[in-house]
XYZ file of C-alpha atoms in Angstrom:
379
model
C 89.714 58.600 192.821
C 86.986 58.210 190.434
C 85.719 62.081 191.451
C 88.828 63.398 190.242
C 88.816 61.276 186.919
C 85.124 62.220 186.488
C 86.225 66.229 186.748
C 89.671 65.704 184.880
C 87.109 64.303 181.730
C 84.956 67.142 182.493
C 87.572 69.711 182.167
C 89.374 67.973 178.861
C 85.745 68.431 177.455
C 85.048 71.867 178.369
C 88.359 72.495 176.736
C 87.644 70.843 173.512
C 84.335 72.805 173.177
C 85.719 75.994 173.871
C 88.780 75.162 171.130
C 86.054 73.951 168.739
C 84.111 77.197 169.241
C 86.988 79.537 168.696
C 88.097 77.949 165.742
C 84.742 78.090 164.088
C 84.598 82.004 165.059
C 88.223 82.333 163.642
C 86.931 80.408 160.498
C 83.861 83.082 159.836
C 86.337 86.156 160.474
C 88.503 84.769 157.467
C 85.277 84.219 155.272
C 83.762 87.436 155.776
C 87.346 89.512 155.422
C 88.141 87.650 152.385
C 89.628 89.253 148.762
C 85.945 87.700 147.308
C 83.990 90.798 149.133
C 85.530 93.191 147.048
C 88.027 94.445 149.930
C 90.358 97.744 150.204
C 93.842 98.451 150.516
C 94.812 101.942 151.603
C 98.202 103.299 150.586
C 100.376 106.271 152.197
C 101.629 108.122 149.573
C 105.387 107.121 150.368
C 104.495 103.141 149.936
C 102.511 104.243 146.520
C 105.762 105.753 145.454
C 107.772 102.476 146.887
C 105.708 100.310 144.572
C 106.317 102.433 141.523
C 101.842 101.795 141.255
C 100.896 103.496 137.648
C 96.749 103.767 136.707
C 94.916 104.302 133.892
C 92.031 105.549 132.885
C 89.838 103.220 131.176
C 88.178 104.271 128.020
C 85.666 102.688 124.965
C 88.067 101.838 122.023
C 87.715 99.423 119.162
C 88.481 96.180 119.439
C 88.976 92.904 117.056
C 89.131 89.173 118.213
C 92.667 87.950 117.410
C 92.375 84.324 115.353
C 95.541 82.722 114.668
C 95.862 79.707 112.275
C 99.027 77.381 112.109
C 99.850 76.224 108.577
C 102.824 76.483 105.836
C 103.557 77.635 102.790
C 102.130 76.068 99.643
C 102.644 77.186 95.533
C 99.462 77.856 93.601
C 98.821 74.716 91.660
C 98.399 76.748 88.757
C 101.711 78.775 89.199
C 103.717 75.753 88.955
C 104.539 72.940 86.246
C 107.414 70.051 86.068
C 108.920 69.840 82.834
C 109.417 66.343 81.325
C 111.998 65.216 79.029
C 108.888 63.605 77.368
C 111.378 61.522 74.732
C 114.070 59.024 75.709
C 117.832 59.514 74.734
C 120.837 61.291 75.589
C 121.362 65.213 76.534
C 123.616 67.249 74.522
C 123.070 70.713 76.083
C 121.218 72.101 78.860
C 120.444 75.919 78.593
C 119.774 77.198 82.511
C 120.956 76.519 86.384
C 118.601 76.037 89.231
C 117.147 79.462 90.468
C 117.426 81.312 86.523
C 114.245 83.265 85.773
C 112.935 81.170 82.644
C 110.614 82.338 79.774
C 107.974 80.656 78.030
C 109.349 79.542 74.869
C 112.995 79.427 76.182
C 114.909 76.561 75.272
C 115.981 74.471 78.255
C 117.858 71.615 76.775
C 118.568 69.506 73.601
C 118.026 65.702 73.474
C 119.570 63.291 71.041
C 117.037 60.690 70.437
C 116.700 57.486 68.397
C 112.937 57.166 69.823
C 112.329 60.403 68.049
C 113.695 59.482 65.174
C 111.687 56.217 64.921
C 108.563 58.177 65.579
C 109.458 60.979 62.798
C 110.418 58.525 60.220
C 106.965 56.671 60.999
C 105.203 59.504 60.487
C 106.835 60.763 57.493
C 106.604 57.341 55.920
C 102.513 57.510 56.508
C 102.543 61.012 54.782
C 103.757 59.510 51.784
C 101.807 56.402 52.135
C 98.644 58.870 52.587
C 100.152 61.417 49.652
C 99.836 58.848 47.184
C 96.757 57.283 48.155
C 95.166 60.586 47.845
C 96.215 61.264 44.657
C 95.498 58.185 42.986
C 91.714 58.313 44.603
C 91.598 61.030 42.529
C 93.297 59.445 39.729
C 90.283 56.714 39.557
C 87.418 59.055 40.036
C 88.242 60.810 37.346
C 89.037 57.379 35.259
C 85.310 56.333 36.032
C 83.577 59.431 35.512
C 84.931 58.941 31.914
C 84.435 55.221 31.805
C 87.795 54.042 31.630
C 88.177 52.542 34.775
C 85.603 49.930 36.178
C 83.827 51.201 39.689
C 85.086 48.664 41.873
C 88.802 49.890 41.022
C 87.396 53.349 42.881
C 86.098 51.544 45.819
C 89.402 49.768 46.174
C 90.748 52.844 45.779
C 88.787 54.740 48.141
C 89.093 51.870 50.811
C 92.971 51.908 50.666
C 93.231 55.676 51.219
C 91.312 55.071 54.314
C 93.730 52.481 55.559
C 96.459 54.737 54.496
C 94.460 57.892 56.128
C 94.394 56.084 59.583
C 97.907 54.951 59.732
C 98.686 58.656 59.190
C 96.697 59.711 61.862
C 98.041 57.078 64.587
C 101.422 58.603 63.561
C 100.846 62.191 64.350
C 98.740 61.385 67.579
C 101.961 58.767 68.648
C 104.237 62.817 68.228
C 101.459 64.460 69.412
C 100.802 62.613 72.447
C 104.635 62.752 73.731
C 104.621 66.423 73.319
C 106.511 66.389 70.028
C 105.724 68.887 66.945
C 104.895 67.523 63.792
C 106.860 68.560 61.557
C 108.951 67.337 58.167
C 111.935 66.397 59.770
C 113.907 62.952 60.269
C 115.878 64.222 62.793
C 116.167 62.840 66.711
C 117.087 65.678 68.175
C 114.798 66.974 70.387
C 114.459 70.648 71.928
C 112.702 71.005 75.524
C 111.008 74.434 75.510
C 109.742 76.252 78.434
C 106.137 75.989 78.746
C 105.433 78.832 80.773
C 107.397 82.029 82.445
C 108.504 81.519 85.744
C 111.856 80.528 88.279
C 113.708 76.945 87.971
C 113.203 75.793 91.204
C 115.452 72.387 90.185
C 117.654 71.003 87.390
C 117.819 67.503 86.941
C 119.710 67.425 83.570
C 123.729 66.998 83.106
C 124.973 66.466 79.951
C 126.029 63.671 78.496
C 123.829 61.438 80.965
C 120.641 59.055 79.212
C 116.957 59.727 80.417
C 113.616 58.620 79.886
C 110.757 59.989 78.574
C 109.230 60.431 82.046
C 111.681 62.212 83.889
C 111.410 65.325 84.995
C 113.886 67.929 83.319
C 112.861 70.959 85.834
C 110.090 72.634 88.027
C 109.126 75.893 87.418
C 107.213 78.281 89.036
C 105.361 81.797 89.630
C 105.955 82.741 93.351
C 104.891 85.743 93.059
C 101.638 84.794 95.122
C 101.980 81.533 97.433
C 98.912 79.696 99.020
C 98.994 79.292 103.158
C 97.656 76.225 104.019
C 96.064 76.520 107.886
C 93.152 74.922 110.003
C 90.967 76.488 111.485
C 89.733 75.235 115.398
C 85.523 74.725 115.946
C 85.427 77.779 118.171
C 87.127 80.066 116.235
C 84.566 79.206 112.703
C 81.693 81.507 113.875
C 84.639 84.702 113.901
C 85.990 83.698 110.303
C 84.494 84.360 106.368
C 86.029 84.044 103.333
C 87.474 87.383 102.414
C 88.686 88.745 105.475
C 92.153 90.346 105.095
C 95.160 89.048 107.288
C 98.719 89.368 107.966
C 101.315 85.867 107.160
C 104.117 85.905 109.840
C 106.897 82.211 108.761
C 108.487 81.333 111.434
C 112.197 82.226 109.201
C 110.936 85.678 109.815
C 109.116 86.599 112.643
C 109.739 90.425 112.182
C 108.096 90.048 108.252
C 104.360 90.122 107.535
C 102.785 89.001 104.248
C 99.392 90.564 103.408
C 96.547 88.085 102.860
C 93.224 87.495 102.058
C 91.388 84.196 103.493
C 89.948 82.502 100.175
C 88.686 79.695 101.007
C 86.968 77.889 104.158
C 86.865 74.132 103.855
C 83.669 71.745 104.529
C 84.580 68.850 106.534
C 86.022 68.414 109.873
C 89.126 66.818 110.342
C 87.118 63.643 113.062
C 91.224 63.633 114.744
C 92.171 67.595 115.051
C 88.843 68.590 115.173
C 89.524 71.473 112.609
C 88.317 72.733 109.229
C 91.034 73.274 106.613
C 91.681 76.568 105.551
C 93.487 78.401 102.554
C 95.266 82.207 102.602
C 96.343 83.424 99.519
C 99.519 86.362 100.253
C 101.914 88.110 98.210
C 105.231 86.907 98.537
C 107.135 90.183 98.843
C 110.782 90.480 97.788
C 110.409 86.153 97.413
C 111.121 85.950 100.533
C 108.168 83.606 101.924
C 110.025 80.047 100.286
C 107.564 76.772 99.619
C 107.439 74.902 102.579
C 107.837 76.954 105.399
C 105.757 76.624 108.886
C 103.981 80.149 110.281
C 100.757 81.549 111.367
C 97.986 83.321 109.747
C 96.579 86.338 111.986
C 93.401 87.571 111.266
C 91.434 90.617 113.166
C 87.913 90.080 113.039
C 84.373 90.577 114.551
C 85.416 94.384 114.890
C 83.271 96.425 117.598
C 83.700 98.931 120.813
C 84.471 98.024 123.968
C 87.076 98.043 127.063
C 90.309 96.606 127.245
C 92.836 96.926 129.891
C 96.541 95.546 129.994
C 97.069 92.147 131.315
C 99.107 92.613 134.135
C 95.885 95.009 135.831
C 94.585 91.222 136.524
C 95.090 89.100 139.323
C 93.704 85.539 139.420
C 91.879 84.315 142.572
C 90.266 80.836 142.598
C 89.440 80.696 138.603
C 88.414 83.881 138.929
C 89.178 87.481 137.606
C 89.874 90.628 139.701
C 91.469 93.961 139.077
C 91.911 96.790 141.708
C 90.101 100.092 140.875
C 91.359 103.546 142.485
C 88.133 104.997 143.648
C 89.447 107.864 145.886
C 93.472 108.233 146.107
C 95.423 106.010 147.527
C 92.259 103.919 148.310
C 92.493 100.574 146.072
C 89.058 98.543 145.419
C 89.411 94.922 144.934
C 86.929 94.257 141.583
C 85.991 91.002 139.955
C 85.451 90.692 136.093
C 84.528 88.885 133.428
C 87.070 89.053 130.213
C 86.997 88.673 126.849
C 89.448 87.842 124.011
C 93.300 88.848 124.846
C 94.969 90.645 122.024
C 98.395 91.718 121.956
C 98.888 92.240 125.630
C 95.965 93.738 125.863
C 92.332 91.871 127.493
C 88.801 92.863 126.908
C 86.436 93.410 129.622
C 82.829 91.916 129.258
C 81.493 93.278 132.771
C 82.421 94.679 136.274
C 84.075 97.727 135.107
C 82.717 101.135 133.146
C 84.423 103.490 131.202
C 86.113 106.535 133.191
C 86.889 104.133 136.033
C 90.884 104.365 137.323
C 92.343 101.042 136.818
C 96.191 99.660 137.963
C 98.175 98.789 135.510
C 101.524 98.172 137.591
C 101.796 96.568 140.888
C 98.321 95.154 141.064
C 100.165 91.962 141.843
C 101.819 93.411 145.322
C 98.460 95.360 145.897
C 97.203 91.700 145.718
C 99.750 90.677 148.610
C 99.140 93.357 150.696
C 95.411 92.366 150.557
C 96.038 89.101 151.394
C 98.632 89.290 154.146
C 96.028 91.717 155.800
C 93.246 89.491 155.315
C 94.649 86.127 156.588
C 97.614 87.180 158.087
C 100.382 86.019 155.496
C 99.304 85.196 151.527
């Protein structure tokens, strides 16, 4: 009994070793056949045609690295002012409608205002004040120089006129400094002008209604040029100086580009995004691009020669890159490669390829299966 257990354990053994053995064999086969030692798949020319394969040659061209900056739309701070009514009161008239093209020097509304009245009559009444102060200065000095007034009546004089003087002053600066001409008139009616040329881009006037002196009558603007406000990622600063020309696509019309210039490259990194702002100033063609409005900036840069192939030729294999190279017909080389920047379909090749070589551009993917089904017996 316990010679037959002893050679029933001795066979289970030899078994295992022998399984062991032809697994490990099985196990180098796979390594040695797999896609990483640049295999080959042969075609006949009936399963070419079956695949619909197309090749191209590869060639030198120029290429650009593709940066793309998200951002919106922003008015040049100097293209754009909001109009104040700058006086209390009540409006009589307004003079445009949101979205009118206004000049400078248009009038934009009327204001009926007892404020401006005050102020006016203050000033006028320090005119007078000042008027006759001056003239009797002149009065005295004359009096002294022929002895018929004492000297201290001059320095009163003179003293008074400077009181007088002041008062005049503080009532100009008081019209001055709420926008308001200075001018011989009583009246409290107050004209807003347009300051500069430009659209309305609001009206916030009815008439009839009160306002005060700090609200704002209308915006206008020059959109003839708008600013694009973008950032700019850490990798992409060493591609990007101010000056390079790009194209504005908004996201309101993704078959319109704006031309623009990158102006401006900011200096601090944003510690949370981790990006630098940025600043592209495009014309606004037709007025189409409107304040506000989300897009991307696309600049081509860092211009140079090299290869680029479509990106369907490549087939990913274990973080890696491989394309499949027609060396004689129908005979398929599996390649690996390095890459580059992708632009517009299209992906650069750093290494493992040469110019003249015949590369697929359709069906590399079931070349790929055929590869792998022969090398481990399914993909």
């Amino acid at each position: 009994m316990k010679k037959q257990n002893l050679i029933l354990l001795t066979s289970i053994l030899f078994i295992s070793i022998a399984i062991y053995f032809w697994k490990l064999n099985q196990s180098k086969d796979n390594v040695e056949s797999s896609p990483e030692s640049k295999e080959i798949v042969k075609l006949s020319l009936e399963n070419r045609k079956n695949l619909n394969l197309e090749t191209e040659v590869i060639q030198t061209e120029s290429i650009q690295t593709k940066i793309e900056l998200i951002g919106e739309t922003e008015a040049v701070p100097d293209a754009i002012i909001d109009v104040p009514t700058r006086i209390s009161g009540r409006i009589t008239s307004v003079f445009f409608v949101e979205g009118d093209y206004i000049k400078k020097g248009q009038k934009l509304a009327t204001i009926d205002s007892p404020e401006l009245a005050k102020l006016r009559s203050s000033y006028l009444v320090a005119k007078s004040k000042f008027t006759a102060a001056e003239q009797n200065l002149v009065r005295i000095q004359s009096l002294v120089k022929m002895n018929l007034a004492a000297k201290q009546e001059f320095i009163d004089a003179e003293a008074n006129f400077k009181v007088v003087e002041s008062e005049k002053n503080a009532a100009e600066e008081n019209l001055r400094a709420n926008g308001l001409g200075i001018d011989n008139s009583a009246s409290g009616v107050y004209t807003v002008i347009a300051p500069r040329s430009g659209l309305a881009l609001s009206r916030n006037a009815v008439p009839g209604s009160m306002v005060l002196g700090n609200q704002i009558l209308t915006t206008i603007a020059e959109l003839s040029e708008l600013w694009f406000q973008a950032k700019i990622f850490e990798n992409d600063l060493k591609y990007l100086s101010e000056g390079d020309s790009g194209k504005i696509i908004l996201n309101a019309y993704p078959d319109l580009e704006f031309d623009g210039t990158l102006e401006h490259i900011g200096e601090k990194v944003d510690p949370e995004s981790r990006t630098v702002h940025a600043r592209v100033v495009f014309k606004n063609k037709n007025r189409k691009a409107k304040i506000g409005l989300f897009g991307k900036a696309i600049l081509m840069v860092n211009k140079r020669n090299g290869i680029q192939i479509p990106e369907e030729s490549i087939q990913s294999y274990q973080d890696r890159k491989f394309i499949f190279l027609e060396s004689k017909p129908n005979e398929f080389h599996w390649i690996e490669i390095k890459t580059g920047s992708t632009n517009d379909g299209k992906v650069e090749v750093l290494s493992g390829t040469q110019p003249g070589d015949l590369v697929v551009t359709k069906a590399a993917f079931e070349l790929k299966a055929i590869l792998f089904k022969s090398t481990f017996g399914g993909e």
